Amino acid sequence: MFSVGDAINSRLELAHEEKEQLRNQLKTIDSQFKVAIGAISKIKRPNMSEKEVYEAIKRKEHIHSTTSQSNADERNFMHGMDKLNQQRKDAGEYSRLQGELDIIKAQRQSLTLALREKESLLDDLHAGSRKVKAANQLQCHPTDIKQFKCNVPAESMQRIYIKAGYNMKKIEDTHNVLIEADRGGGIRICGLQTNIDTAHEMIIKYATTITEECKLQTELMSCLKVPMILEMQERHGVRIECTRPTGMCRITGSREAIDEVKEELRKLPVMKIEISVAR
């Protein structure tokens, strides 16, 4: 049986093909545009239009035919006519090239607009596909499904997709939502509104999580027992990993929580932080 999802996917496939055709046409037009610009830039822009030059020629011919001319006047007339005819020729060529350029510009603008409209259509179709997919997974009607775009900085995206998408899968399974990287950047969450809200909170948590390392003195490292570390982790909402042979302490959490842990460590006896590196 041909479902709504199948219909959307079929339309998506067709829309992608049409978009690719438009992109190829636009690429061809862009090449033609560059050639046209190069051709017209080689010709000096005329001071007069072709029509204005034609009228100047007619006036000069009228004066020549209605007044007596000396030999010098005849030479000046012929020289002036040669100059005007060349101007008329240049103006005609410039007008022709400008006309071709205007046609290419119009085609380019039309194709660019069509490509934007096709991309907008694809966005709508993808949104519909996500809704149907989420509705099937959550066993509800597509109209119950909401979508939310979460703007996540590019440098934070790897924390969401770390370990082959482990964090993203964890969020999807925990909050019963679908998560996709948005074409325009960021992350798009699809599901029931209440689930989206809680999933968004977890995404922000992952996105703002960083890791810092600090080197502790040997005396303090030996004092940091497991119960103390566990208590600090729970109280500050961080993860603390100590490597005793090297004296390195890795703290993972929000910027604020890490600073609180480091401040608490500084107040402990014989504590000294030698290195602090953000990752």
PDB file of C-alpha atoms in Angstrom:
ATOM      1  CA  MET A   1       0.000   0.000   0.000  1.00  0.00           C
ATOM      2  CA  PHE A   2       1.317   3.424  -1.015  1.00  0.00           C
ATOM      3  CA  SER A   3       1.572   5.454   2.222  1.00  0.00           C
ATOM      4  CA  VAL A   4       1.857   9.193   2.835  1.00  0.00           C
ATOM      5  CA  GLY A   5       5.514   8.675   3.673  1.00  0.00           C
ATOM      6  CA  ASP A   6       6.082   6.934   0.327  1.00  0.00           C
ATOM      7  CA  ALA A   7       4.381   9.815  -1.492  1.00  0.00           C
ATOM      8  CA  ILE A   8       6.559  12.392   0.273  1.00  0.00           C
ATOM      9  CA  ASN A   9       9.732  10.412  -0.412  1.00  0.00           C
ATOM     10  CA  SER A  10       8.782  10.082  -4.080  1.00  0.00           C
ATOM     11  CA  ARG A  11       8.210  13.843  -4.309  1.00  0.00           C
ATOM     12  CA  LEU A  12      11.483  14.431  -2.493  1.00  0.00           C
ATOM     13  CA  GLU A  13      13.389  12.350  -5.023  1.00  0.00           C
ATOM     14  CA  LEU A  14      11.812  14.257  -7.903  1.00  0.00           C
ATOM     15  CA  ALA A  15      12.463  17.629  -6.228  1.00  0.00           C
ATOM     16  CA  HIS A  16      16.138  16.739  -5.719  1.00  0.00           C
ATOM     17  CA  GLU A  17      16.440  15.877  -9.428  1.00  0.00           C
ATOM     18  CA  GLU A  18      14.771  19.170 -10.389  1.00  0.00           C
ATOM     19  CA  LYS A  19      17.084  21.070  -8.032  1.00  0.00           C
ATOM     20  CA  GLU A  20      20.139  19.447  -9.622  1.00  0.00           C
ATOM     21  CA  GLN A  21      18.870  20.414 -13.082  1.00  0.00           C
ATOM     22  CA  LEU A  22      18.410  24.025 -11.945  1.00  0.00           C
ATOM     23  CA  ARG A  23      21.906  24.079 -10.451  1.00  0.00           C
ATOM     24  CA  ASN A  24      23.396  22.813 -13.722  1.00  0.00           C
ATOM     25  CA  GLN A  25      21.455  25.419 -15.705  1.00  0.00           C
ATOM     26  CA  LEU A  26      22.576  28.140 -13.315  1.00  0.00           C
ATOM     27  CA  LYS A  27      26.173  26.960 -13.637  1.00  0.00           C
ATOM     28  CA  THR A  28      25.916  27.262 -17.434  1.00  0.00           C
ATOM     29  CA  ILE A  29      24.354  30.726 -17.167  1.00  0.00           C
ATOM     30  CA  ASP A  30      27.107  31.819 -14.763  1.00  0.00           C
ATOM     31  CA  SER A  31      29.707  30.810 -17.361  1.00  0.00           C
ATOM     32  CA  GLN A  32      27.854  32.755 -20.056  1.00  0.00           C
ATOM     33  CA  PHE A  33      27.612  35.736 -17.702  1.00  0.00           C
ATOM     34  CA  LYS A  34      31.397  35.771 -17.170  1.00  0.00           C
ATOM     35  CA  VAL A  35      32.009  35.607 -20.922  1.00  0.00           C
ATOM     36  CA  ALA A  36      29.531  38.443 -21.568  1.00  0.00           C
ATOM     37  CA  ILE A  37      31.105  40.617 -18.873  1.00  0.00           C
ATOM     38  CA  GLY A  38      34.550  39.963 -20.340  1.00  0.00           C
ATOM     39  CA  ALA A  39      33.367  40.904 -23.850  1.00  0.00           C
ATOM     40  CA  ILE A  40      31.655  44.158 -22.891  1.00  0.00           C
ATOM     41  CA  SER A  41      34.537  45.240 -20.637  1.00  0.00           C
ATOM     42  CA  LYS A  42      36.836  45.302 -23.703  1.00  0.00           C
ATOM     43  CA  ILE A  43      34.742  48.048 -25.302  1.00  0.00           C
ATOM     44  CA  LYS A  44      34.842  51.610 -24.021  1.00  0.00           C
ATOM     45  CA  ARG A  45      31.413  52.771 -22.958  1.00  0.00           C
ATOM     46  CA  PRO A  46      30.266  55.217 -25.699  1.00  0.00           C
ATOM     47  CA  ASN A  47      29.487  58.831 -24.822  1.00  0.00           C
ATOM     48  CA  MET A  48      26.403  58.738 -27.059  1.00  0.00           C
ATOM     49  CA  SER A  49      23.828  56.088 -27.787  1.00  0.00           C
ATOM     50  CA  GLU A  50      23.460  54.639 -31.279  1.00  0.00           C
ATOM     51  CA  LYS A  51      20.377  56.816 -31.816  1.00  0.00           C
ATOM     52  CA  GLU A  52      22.199  59.958 -30.687  1.00  0.00           C
ATOM     53  CA  VAL A  53      25.113  59.245 -33.042  1.00  0.00           C
ATOM     54  CA  TYR A  54      22.664  58.661 -35.913  1.00  0.00           C
ATOM     55  CA  GLU A  55      21.025  62.045 -35.249  1.00  0.00           C
ATOM     56  CA  ALA A  56      24.463  63.732 -35.122  1.00  0.00           C
ATOM     57  CA  ILE A  57      25.294  62.216 -38.533  1.00  0.00           C
ATOM     58  CA  LYS A  58      22.021  63.498 -40.008  1.00  0.00           C
ATOM     59  CA  ARG A  59      22.679  67.012 -38.711  1.00  0.00           C
ATOM     60  CA  LYS A  60      26.198  67.000 -40.107  1.00  0.00           C
ATOM     61  CA  GLU A  61      24.974  65.757 -43.512  1.00  0.00           C
ATOM     62  CA  HIS A  62      22.260  68.419 -43.572  1.00  0.00           C
ATOM     63  CA  ILE A  63      24.764  71.191 -42.873  1.00  0.00           C
ATOM     64  CA  HIS A  64      27.104  69.797 -45.518  1.00  0.00           C
ATOM     65  CA  SER A  65      24.385  69.637 -48.174  1.00  0.00           C
ATOM     66  CA  THR A  66      22.972  73.112 -47.502  1.00  0.00           C
ATOM     67  CA  THR A  67      26.180  75.149 -47.263  1.00  0.00           C
ATOM     68  CA  SER A  68      29.060  75.724 -49.588  1.00  0.00           C
ATOM     69  CA  GLN A  69      32.201  73.778 -48.697  1.00  0.00           C
ATOM     70  CA  SER A  70      35.836  74.514 -49.284  1.00  0.00           C
ATOM     71  CA  ASN A  71      38.387  71.811 -49.779  1.00  0.00           C
ATOM     72  CA  ALA A  72      39.337  72.099 -46.124  1.00  0.00           C
ATOM     73  CA  ASP A  73      35.667  71.915 -45.143  1.00  0.00           C
ATOM     74  CA  GLU A  74      35.298  68.773 -47.245  1.00  0.00           C
ATOM     75  CA  ARG A  75      38.275  67.156 -45.536  1.00  0.00           C
ATOM     76  CA  ASN A  76      36.917  68.105 -42.120  1.00  0.00           C
ATOM     77  CA  PHE A  77      33.494  66.761 -43.110  1.00  0.00           C
ATOM     78  CA  MET A  78      34.890  63.416 -44.262  1.00  0.00           C
ATOM     79  CA  HIS A  79      37.070  63.125 -41.148  1.00  0.00           C
ATOM     80  CA  GLY A  80      34.116  63.942 -38.905  1.00  0.00           C
ATOM     81  CA  MET A  81      31.874  61.454 -40.719  1.00  0.00           C
ATOM     82  CA  ASP A  82      34.457  58.700 -40.350  1.00  0.00           C
ATOM     83  CA  LYS A  83      34.655  59.417 -36.633  1.00  0.00           C
ATOM     84  CA  LEU A  84      30.859  59.459 -36.222  1.00  0.00           C
ATOM     85  CA  ASN A  85      30.429  56.253 -38.207  1.00  0.00           C
ATOM     86  CA  GLN A  86      33.001  54.537 -35.985  1.00  0.00           C
ATOM     87  CA  GLN A  87      31.173  55.849 -32.912  1.00  0.00           C
ATOM     88  CA  ARG A  88      27.920  54.559 -34.366  1.00  0.00           C
ATOM     89  CA  LYS A  89      29.491  51.160 -34.960  1.00  0.00           C
ATOM     90  CA  ASP A  90      30.955  51.048 -31.416  1.00  0.00           C
ATOM     91  CA  ALA A  91      27.658  52.167 -29.896  1.00  0.00           C
ATOM     92  CA  GLY A  92      25.806  49.482 -31.858  1.00  0.00           C
ATOM     93  CA  GLU A  93      28.228  46.780 -30.720  1.00  0.00           C
ATOM     94  CA  TYR A  94      28.048  47.975 -27.121  1.00  0.00           C
ATOM     95  CA  SER A  95      24.245  48.041 -27.303  1.00  0.00           C
ATOM     96  CA  ARG A  96      24.214  44.492 -28.711  1.00  0.00           C
ATOM     97  CA  LEU A  97      26.503  43.155 -25.990  1.00  0.00           C
ATOM     98  CA  GLN A  98      24.558  45.030 -23.313  1.00  0.00           C
ATOM     99  CA  GLY A  99      21.345  43.493 -24.618  1.00  0.00           C
ATOM    100  CA  GLU A 100      22.835  39.995 -24.461  1.00  0.00           C
ATOM    101  CA  LEU A 101      24.109  40.694 -20.960  1.00  0.00           C
ATOM    102  CA  ASP A 102      20.680  41.916 -19.828  1.00  0.00           C
ATOM    103  CA  ILE A 103      19.064  38.718 -21.157  1.00  0.00           C
ATOM    104  CA  ILE A 104      21.632  36.577 -19.329  1.00  0.00           C
ATOM    105  CA  LYS A 105      21.084  38.594 -16.123  1.00  0.00           C
ATOM    106  CA  ALA A 106      17.329  38.057 -16.363  1.00  0.00           C
ATOM    107  CA  GLN A 107      17.793  34.307 -16.932  1.00  0.00           C
ATOM    108  CA  ARG A 108      20.269  34.154 -14.053  1.00  0.00           C
ATOM    109  CA  GLN A 109      17.884  35.952 -11.729  1.00  0.00           C
ATOM    110  CA  SER A 110      14.994  33.713 -12.770  1.00  0.00           C
ATOM    111  CA  LEU A 111      17.013  30.526 -12.211  1.00  0.00           C
ATOM    112  CA  THR A 112      18.299  31.768  -8.848  1.00  0.00           C
ATOM    113  CA  LEU A 113      14.728  32.467  -7.730  1.00  0.00           C
ATOM    114  CA  ALA A 114      13.559  29.071  -9.000  1.00  0.00           C
ATOM    115  CA  LEU A 115      16.423  27.370  -7.132  1.00  0.00           C
ATOM    116  CA  ARG A 116      15.482  29.149  -3.892  1.00  0.00           C
ATOM    117  CA  GLU A 117      11.864  28.123  -4.311  1.00  0.00           C
ATOM    118  CA  LYS A 118      12.948  24.525  -4.955  1.00  0.00           C
ATOM    119  CA  GLU A 119      15.121  24.570  -1.826  1.00  0.00           C
ATOM    120  CA  SER A 120      12.160  25.928   0.146  1.00  0.00           C
ATOM    121  CA  LEU A 121       9.995  23.117  -1.244  1.00  0.00           C
ATOM    122  CA  LEU A 122      12.629  20.572  -0.229  1.00  0.00           C
ATOM    123  CA  ASP A 123      12.693  22.022   3.289  1.00  0.00           C
ATOM    124  CA  ASP A 124       8.904  21.612   3.502  1.00  0.00           C
ATOM    125  CA  LEU A 125       9.064  18.066   2.136  1.00  0.00           C
ATOM    126  CA  HIS A 126      11.855  17.115   4.545  1.00  0.00           C
ATOM    127  CA  ALA A 127       9.800  18.592   7.386  1.00  0.00           C
ATOM    128  CA  GLY A 128       6.812  16.508   6.294  1.00  0.00           C
ATOM    129  CA  SER A 129       8.953  13.391   6.012  1.00  0.00           C
ATOM    130  CA  ARG A 130      10.338  13.935   9.520  1.00  0.00           C
ATOM    131  CA  LYS A 131       6.816  14.369  10.900  1.00  0.00           C
ATOM    132  CA  VAL A 132       5.560  11.158   9.293  1.00  0.00           C
ATOM    133  CA  LYS A 133       8.647   9.235  10.448  1.00  0.00           C
ATOM    134  CA  ALA A 134       8.283  10.551  14.001  1.00  0.00           C
ATOM    135  CA  ALA A 135       4.517   9.868  14.037  1.00  0.00           C
ATOM    136  CA  ASN A 136       5.090   6.265  12.951  1.00  0.00           C
ATOM    137  CA  GLN A 137       7.756   5.804  15.596  1.00  0.00           C
ATOM    138  CA  LEU A 138       5.694   7.408  18.381  1.00  0.00           C
ATOM    139  CA  GLN A 139       2.424   5.841  17.222  1.00  0.00           C
ATOM    140  CA  CYS A 140       0.589   9.157  16.977  1.00  0.00           C
ATOM    141  CA  HIS A 141      -0.920  11.409  14.295  1.00  0.00           C
ATOM    142  CA  PRO A 142       1.490  13.593  12.259  1.00  0.00           C
ATOM    143  CA  THR A 143      -0.420  16.709  13.367  1.00  0.00           C
ATOM    144  CA  ASP A 144       0.701  15.995  16.954  1.00  0.00           C
ATOM    145  CA  ILE A 145       4.351  16.153  15.926  1.00  0.00           C
ATOM    146  CA  LYS A 146       6.221  19.417  16.422  1.00  0.00           C
ATOM    147  CA  GLN A 147       9.632  20.498  15.189  1.00  0.00           C
ATOM    148  CA  PHE A 148      12.204  22.742  16.782  1.00  0.00           C
ATOM    149  CA  LYS A 149      15.501  24.012  15.423  1.00  0.00           C
ATOM    150  CA  CYS A 150      18.248  24.241  18.012  1.00  0.00           C
ATOM    151  CA  ASN A 151      21.128  26.520  17.058  1.00  0.00           C
ATOM    152  CA  VAL A 152      24.318  24.793  18.151  1.00  0.00           C
ATOM    153  CA  PRO A 153      27.761  26.336  17.428  1.00  0.00           C
ATOM    154  CA  ALA A 154      29.788  24.330  14.908  1.00  0.00           C
ATOM    155  CA  GLU A 155      32.528  23.669  17.452  1.00  0.00           C
ATOM    156  CA  SER A 156      29.942  22.110  19.791  1.00  0.00           C
ATOM    157  CA  MET A 157      28.369  19.798  17.193  1.00  0.00           C
ATOM    158  CA  GLN A 158      31.069  17.157  17.702  1.00  0.00           C
ATOM    159  CA  ARG A 159      29.983  16.802  21.323  1.00  0.00           C
ATOM    160  CA  ILE A 160      26.489  15.856  20.143  1.00  0.00           C
ATOM    161  CA  TYR A 161      27.737  13.399  17.508  1.00  0.00           C
ATOM    162  CA  ILE A 162      30.694  12.073  19.508  1.00  0.00           C
ATOM    163  CA  LYS A 163      31.450   8.342  19.217  1.00  0.00           C
ATOM    164  CA  ALA A 164      29.518   7.777  15.974  1.00  0.00           C
ATOM    165  CA  GLY A 165      26.470   9.654  17.225  1.00  0.00           C
ATOM    166  CA  TYR A 166      26.333   7.989  20.652  1.00  0.00           C
ATOM    167  CA  ASN A 167      25.161  11.138  22.461  1.00  0.00           C
ATOM    168  CA  MET A 168      22.556  11.906  19.798  1.00  0.00           C
ATOM    169  CA  LYS A 169      21.214   8.327  19.945  1.00  0.00           C
ATOM    170  CA  LYS A 170      21.117   8.529  23.730  1.00  0.00           C
ATOM    171  CA  ILE A 171      19.024  11.710  23.564  1.00  0.00           C
ATOM    172  CA  GLU A 172      16.667  10.193  20.983  1.00  0.00           C
ATOM    173  CA  ASP A 173      16.134   7.019  23.020  1.00  0.00           C
ATOM    174  CA  THR A 174      15.796   8.810  26.362  1.00  0.00           C
ATOM    175  CA  HIS A 175      13.341  11.477  25.186  1.00  0.00           C
ATOM    176  CA  ASN A 176      11.631   9.631  22.314  1.00  0.00           C
ATOM    177  CA  VAL A 177      12.462  12.190  19.625  1.00  0.00           C
ATOM    178  CA  LEU A 178      14.184  12.266  16.259  1.00  0.00           C
ATOM    179  CA  ILE A 179      17.266  14.466  15.822  1.00  0.00           C
ATOM    180  CA  GLU A 180      18.840  15.530  12.536  1.00  0.00           C
ATOM    181  CA  ALA A 181      21.550  17.975  11.547  1.00  0.00           C
ATOM    182  CA  ASP A 182      19.789  20.884   9.863  1.00  0.00           C
ATOM    183  CA  ARG A 183      20.858  21.867   6.346  1.00  0.00           C
ATOM    184  CA  GLY A 184      21.192  25.480   7.424  1.00  0.00           C
ATOM    185  CA  GLY A 185      23.264  24.605  10.493  1.00  0.00           C
ATOM    186  CA  GLY A 186      22.349  23.505  13.998  1.00  0.00           C
ATOM    187  CA  ILE A 187      20.091  20.600  14.978  1.00  0.00           C
ATOM    188  CA  ARG A 188      16.417  19.922  14.305  1.00  0.00           C
ATOM    189  CA  ILE A 189      14.389  18.043  16.936  1.00  0.00           C
ATOM    190  CA  CYS A 190      11.153  16.296  15.964  1.00  0.00           C
ATOM    191  CA  GLY A 191       8.602  14.803  18.365  1.00  0.00           C
ATOM    192  CA  LEU A 192       5.962  15.682  20.928  1.00  0.00           C
ATOM    193  CA  GLN A 193       6.374  19.158  22.397  1.00  0.00           C
ATOM    194  CA  THR A 194       7.106  17.991  25.954  1.00  0.00           C
ATOM    195  CA  ASN A 195       9.750  15.571  24.681  1.00  0.00           C
ATOM    196  CA  ILE A 196      11.304  18.264  22.502  1.00  0.00           C
ATOM    197  CA  ASP A 197      11.700  20.556  25.513  1.00  0.00           C
ATOM    198  CA  THR A 198      13.538  17.955  27.606  1.00  0.00           C
ATOM    199  CA  ALA A 199      15.662  16.821  24.627  1.00  0.00           C
ATOM    200  CA  HIS A 200      16.618  20.439  23.984  1.00  0.00           C
ATOM    201  CA  GLU A 201      17.825  20.804  27.571  1.00  0.00           C
ATOM    202  CA  MET A 202      20.065  17.752  27.185  1.00  0.00           C
ATOM    203  CA  ILE A 203      21.435  19.006  23.851  1.00  0.00           C
ATOM    204  CA  ILE A 204      22.352  22.324  25.436  1.00  0.00           C
ATOM    205  CA  LYS A 205      24.030  20.419  28.260  1.00  0.00           C
ATOM    206  CA  TYR A 206      26.153  18.405  25.819  1.00  0.00           C
ATOM    207  CA  ALA A 207      26.849  21.476  23.689  1.00  0.00           C
ATOM    208  CA  THR A 208      28.176  23.466  26.640  1.00  0.00           C
ATOM    209  CA  THR A 209      30.232  20.596  28.058  1.00  0.00           C
ATOM    210  CA  ILE A 210      34.001  21.029  27.897  1.00  0.00           C
ATOM    211  CA  THR A 211      37.015  19.208  29.301  1.00  0.00           C
ATOM    212  CA  GLU A 212      39.944  20.786  31.074  1.00  0.00           C
ATOM    213  CA  GLU A 213      43.104  19.198  32.411  1.00  0.00           C
ATOM    214  CA  CYS A 214      45.141  20.341  35.382  1.00  0.00           C
ATOM    215  CA  LYS A 215      48.281  18.902  36.921  1.00  0.00           C
ATOM    216  CA  LEU A 216      48.094  18.316  40.667  1.00  0.00           C
ATOM    217  CA  GLN A 217      50.874  17.952  43.180  1.00  0.00           C
ATOM    218  CA  THR A 218      51.650  14.373  44.151  1.00  0.00           C
ATOM    219  CA  GLU A 219      50.659  14.979  47.787  1.00  0.00           C
ATOM    220  CA  LEU A 220      47.177  16.176  46.826  1.00  0.00           C
ATOM    221  CA  MET A 221      46.700  13.469  44.219  1.00  0.00           C
ATOM    222  CA  SER A 222      47.245  10.847  46.900  1.00  0.00           C
ATOM    223  CA  CYS A 223      44.665  12.589  49.122  1.00  0.00           C
ATOM    224  CA  LEU A 224      41.941  12.539  46.462  1.00  0.00           C
ATOM    225  CA  LYS A 225      40.215   9.303  47.330  1.00  0.00           C
ATOM    226  CA  VAL A 226      37.346   7.798  45.316  1.00  0.00           C
ATOM    227  CA  PRO A 227      34.587   8.804  47.807  1.00  0.00           C
ATOM    228  CA  MET A 228      35.753  12.439  47.721  1.00  0.00           C
ATOM    229  CA  ILE A 229      35.835  12.445  43.911  1.00  0.00           C
ATOM    230  CA  LEU A 230      32.365  10.872  43.677  1.00  0.00           C
ATOM    231  CA  GLU A 231      30.966  13.421  46.113  1.00  0.00           C
ATOM    232  CA  MET A 232      32.435  16.334  44.144  1.00  0.00           C
ATOM    233  CA  GLN A 233      31.122  14.899  40.881  1.00  0.00           C
ATOM    234  CA  GLU A 234      27.588  14.618  42.235  1.00  0.00           C
ATOM    235  CA  ARG A 235      27.639  18.038  43.882  1.00  0.00           C
ATOM    236  CA  HIS A 236      28.979  19.923  40.852  1.00  0.00           C
ATOM    237  CA  GLY A 237      27.515  17.783  38.069  1.00  0.00           C
ATOM    238  CA  VAL A 238      30.891  17.027  36.503  1.00  0.00           C
ATOM    239  CA  ARG A 239      33.099  14.053  35.703  1.00  0.00           C
ATOM    240  CA  ILE A 240      36.526  13.914  37.342  1.00  0.00           C
ATOM    241  CA  GLU A 241      39.240  11.520  36.139  1.00  0.00           C
ATOM    242  CA  CYS A 242      42.566  11.377  37.933  1.00  0.00           C
ATOM    243  CA  THR A 243      45.665   9.665  36.544  1.00  0.00           C
ATOM    244  CA  ARG A 244      47.874   9.193  39.549  1.00  0.00           C
ATOM    245  CA  PRO A 245      51.165   8.245  37.803  1.00  0.00           C
ATOM    246  CA  THR A 246      51.174  11.497  35.811  1.00  0.00           C
ATOM    247  CA  GLY A 247      49.304  13.658  38.313  1.00  0.00           C
ATOM    248  CA  MET A 248      46.832  14.800  35.611  1.00  0.00           C
ATOM    249  CA  CYS A 249      43.232  15.536  36.551  1.00  0.00           C
ATOM    250  CA  ARG A 250      40.587  15.765  33.810  1.00  0.00           C
ATOM    251  CA  ILE A 251      37.378  17.643  34.628  1.00  0.00           C
ATOM    252  CA  THR A 252      34.435  17.435  32.233  1.00  0.00           C
ATOM    253  CA  GLY A 253      31.342  19.607  32.602  1.00  0.00           C
ATOM    254  CA  SER A 254      30.023  23.109  32.045  1.00  0.00           C
ATOM    255  CA  ARG A 255      32.369  26.085  32.178  1.00  0.00           C
ATOM    256  CA  GLU A 256      30.796  27.275  35.428  1.00  0.00           C
ATOM    257  CA  ALA A 257      30.938  23.856  37.113  1.00  0.00           C
ATOM    258  CA  ILE A 258      34.587  23.298  36.120  1.00  0.00           C
ATOM    259  CA  ASP A 259      35.550  26.668  37.584  1.00  0.00           C
ATOM    260  CA  GLU A 260      33.771  25.755  40.831  1.00  0.00           C
ATOM    261  CA  VAL A 261      35.659  22.441  41.063  1.00  0.00           C
ATOM    262  CA  LYS A 262      38.990  24.103  40.337  1.00  0.00           C
ATOM    263  CA  GLU A 263      38.313  26.747  42.971  1.00  0.00           C
ATOM    264  CA  GLU A 264      37.474  24.030  45.511  1.00  0.00           C
ATOM    265  CA  LEU A 265      40.659  22.164  44.615  1.00  0.00           C
ATOM    266  CA  ARG A 266      42.700  25.350  45.064  1.00  0.00           C
ATOM    267  CA  LYS A 267      41.432  25.666  48.625  1.00  0.00           C
ATOM    268  CA  LEU A 268      42.549  22.166  49.520  1.00  0.00           C
ATOM    269  CA  PRO A 269      45.913  21.802  51.325  1.00  0.00           C
ATOM    270  CA  VAL A 270      49.166  21.552  49.294  1.00  0.00           C
ATOM    271  CA  MET A 271      47.197  22.165  46.054  1.00  0.00           C
ATOM    272  CA  LYS A 272      48.894  23.648  43.041  1.00  0.00           C
ATOM    273  CA  ILE A 273      47.547  23.801  39.467  1.00  0.00           C
ATOM    274  CA  GLU A 274      50.398  23.944  36.993  1.00  0.00           C
ATOM    275  CA  ILE A 275      48.583  23.552  33.643  1.00  0.00           C
ATOM    276  CA  SER A 276      45.065  24.298  32.459  1.00  0.00           C
ATOM    277  CA  VAL A 277      44.112  23.316  28.920  1.00  0.00           C
ATOM    278  CA  ALA A 278      40.590  23.590  27.469  1.00  0.00           C
ATOM    279  CA  ARG A 279      39.489  20.976  24.943  1.00  0.00           C
TER     280      ARG A 279
END
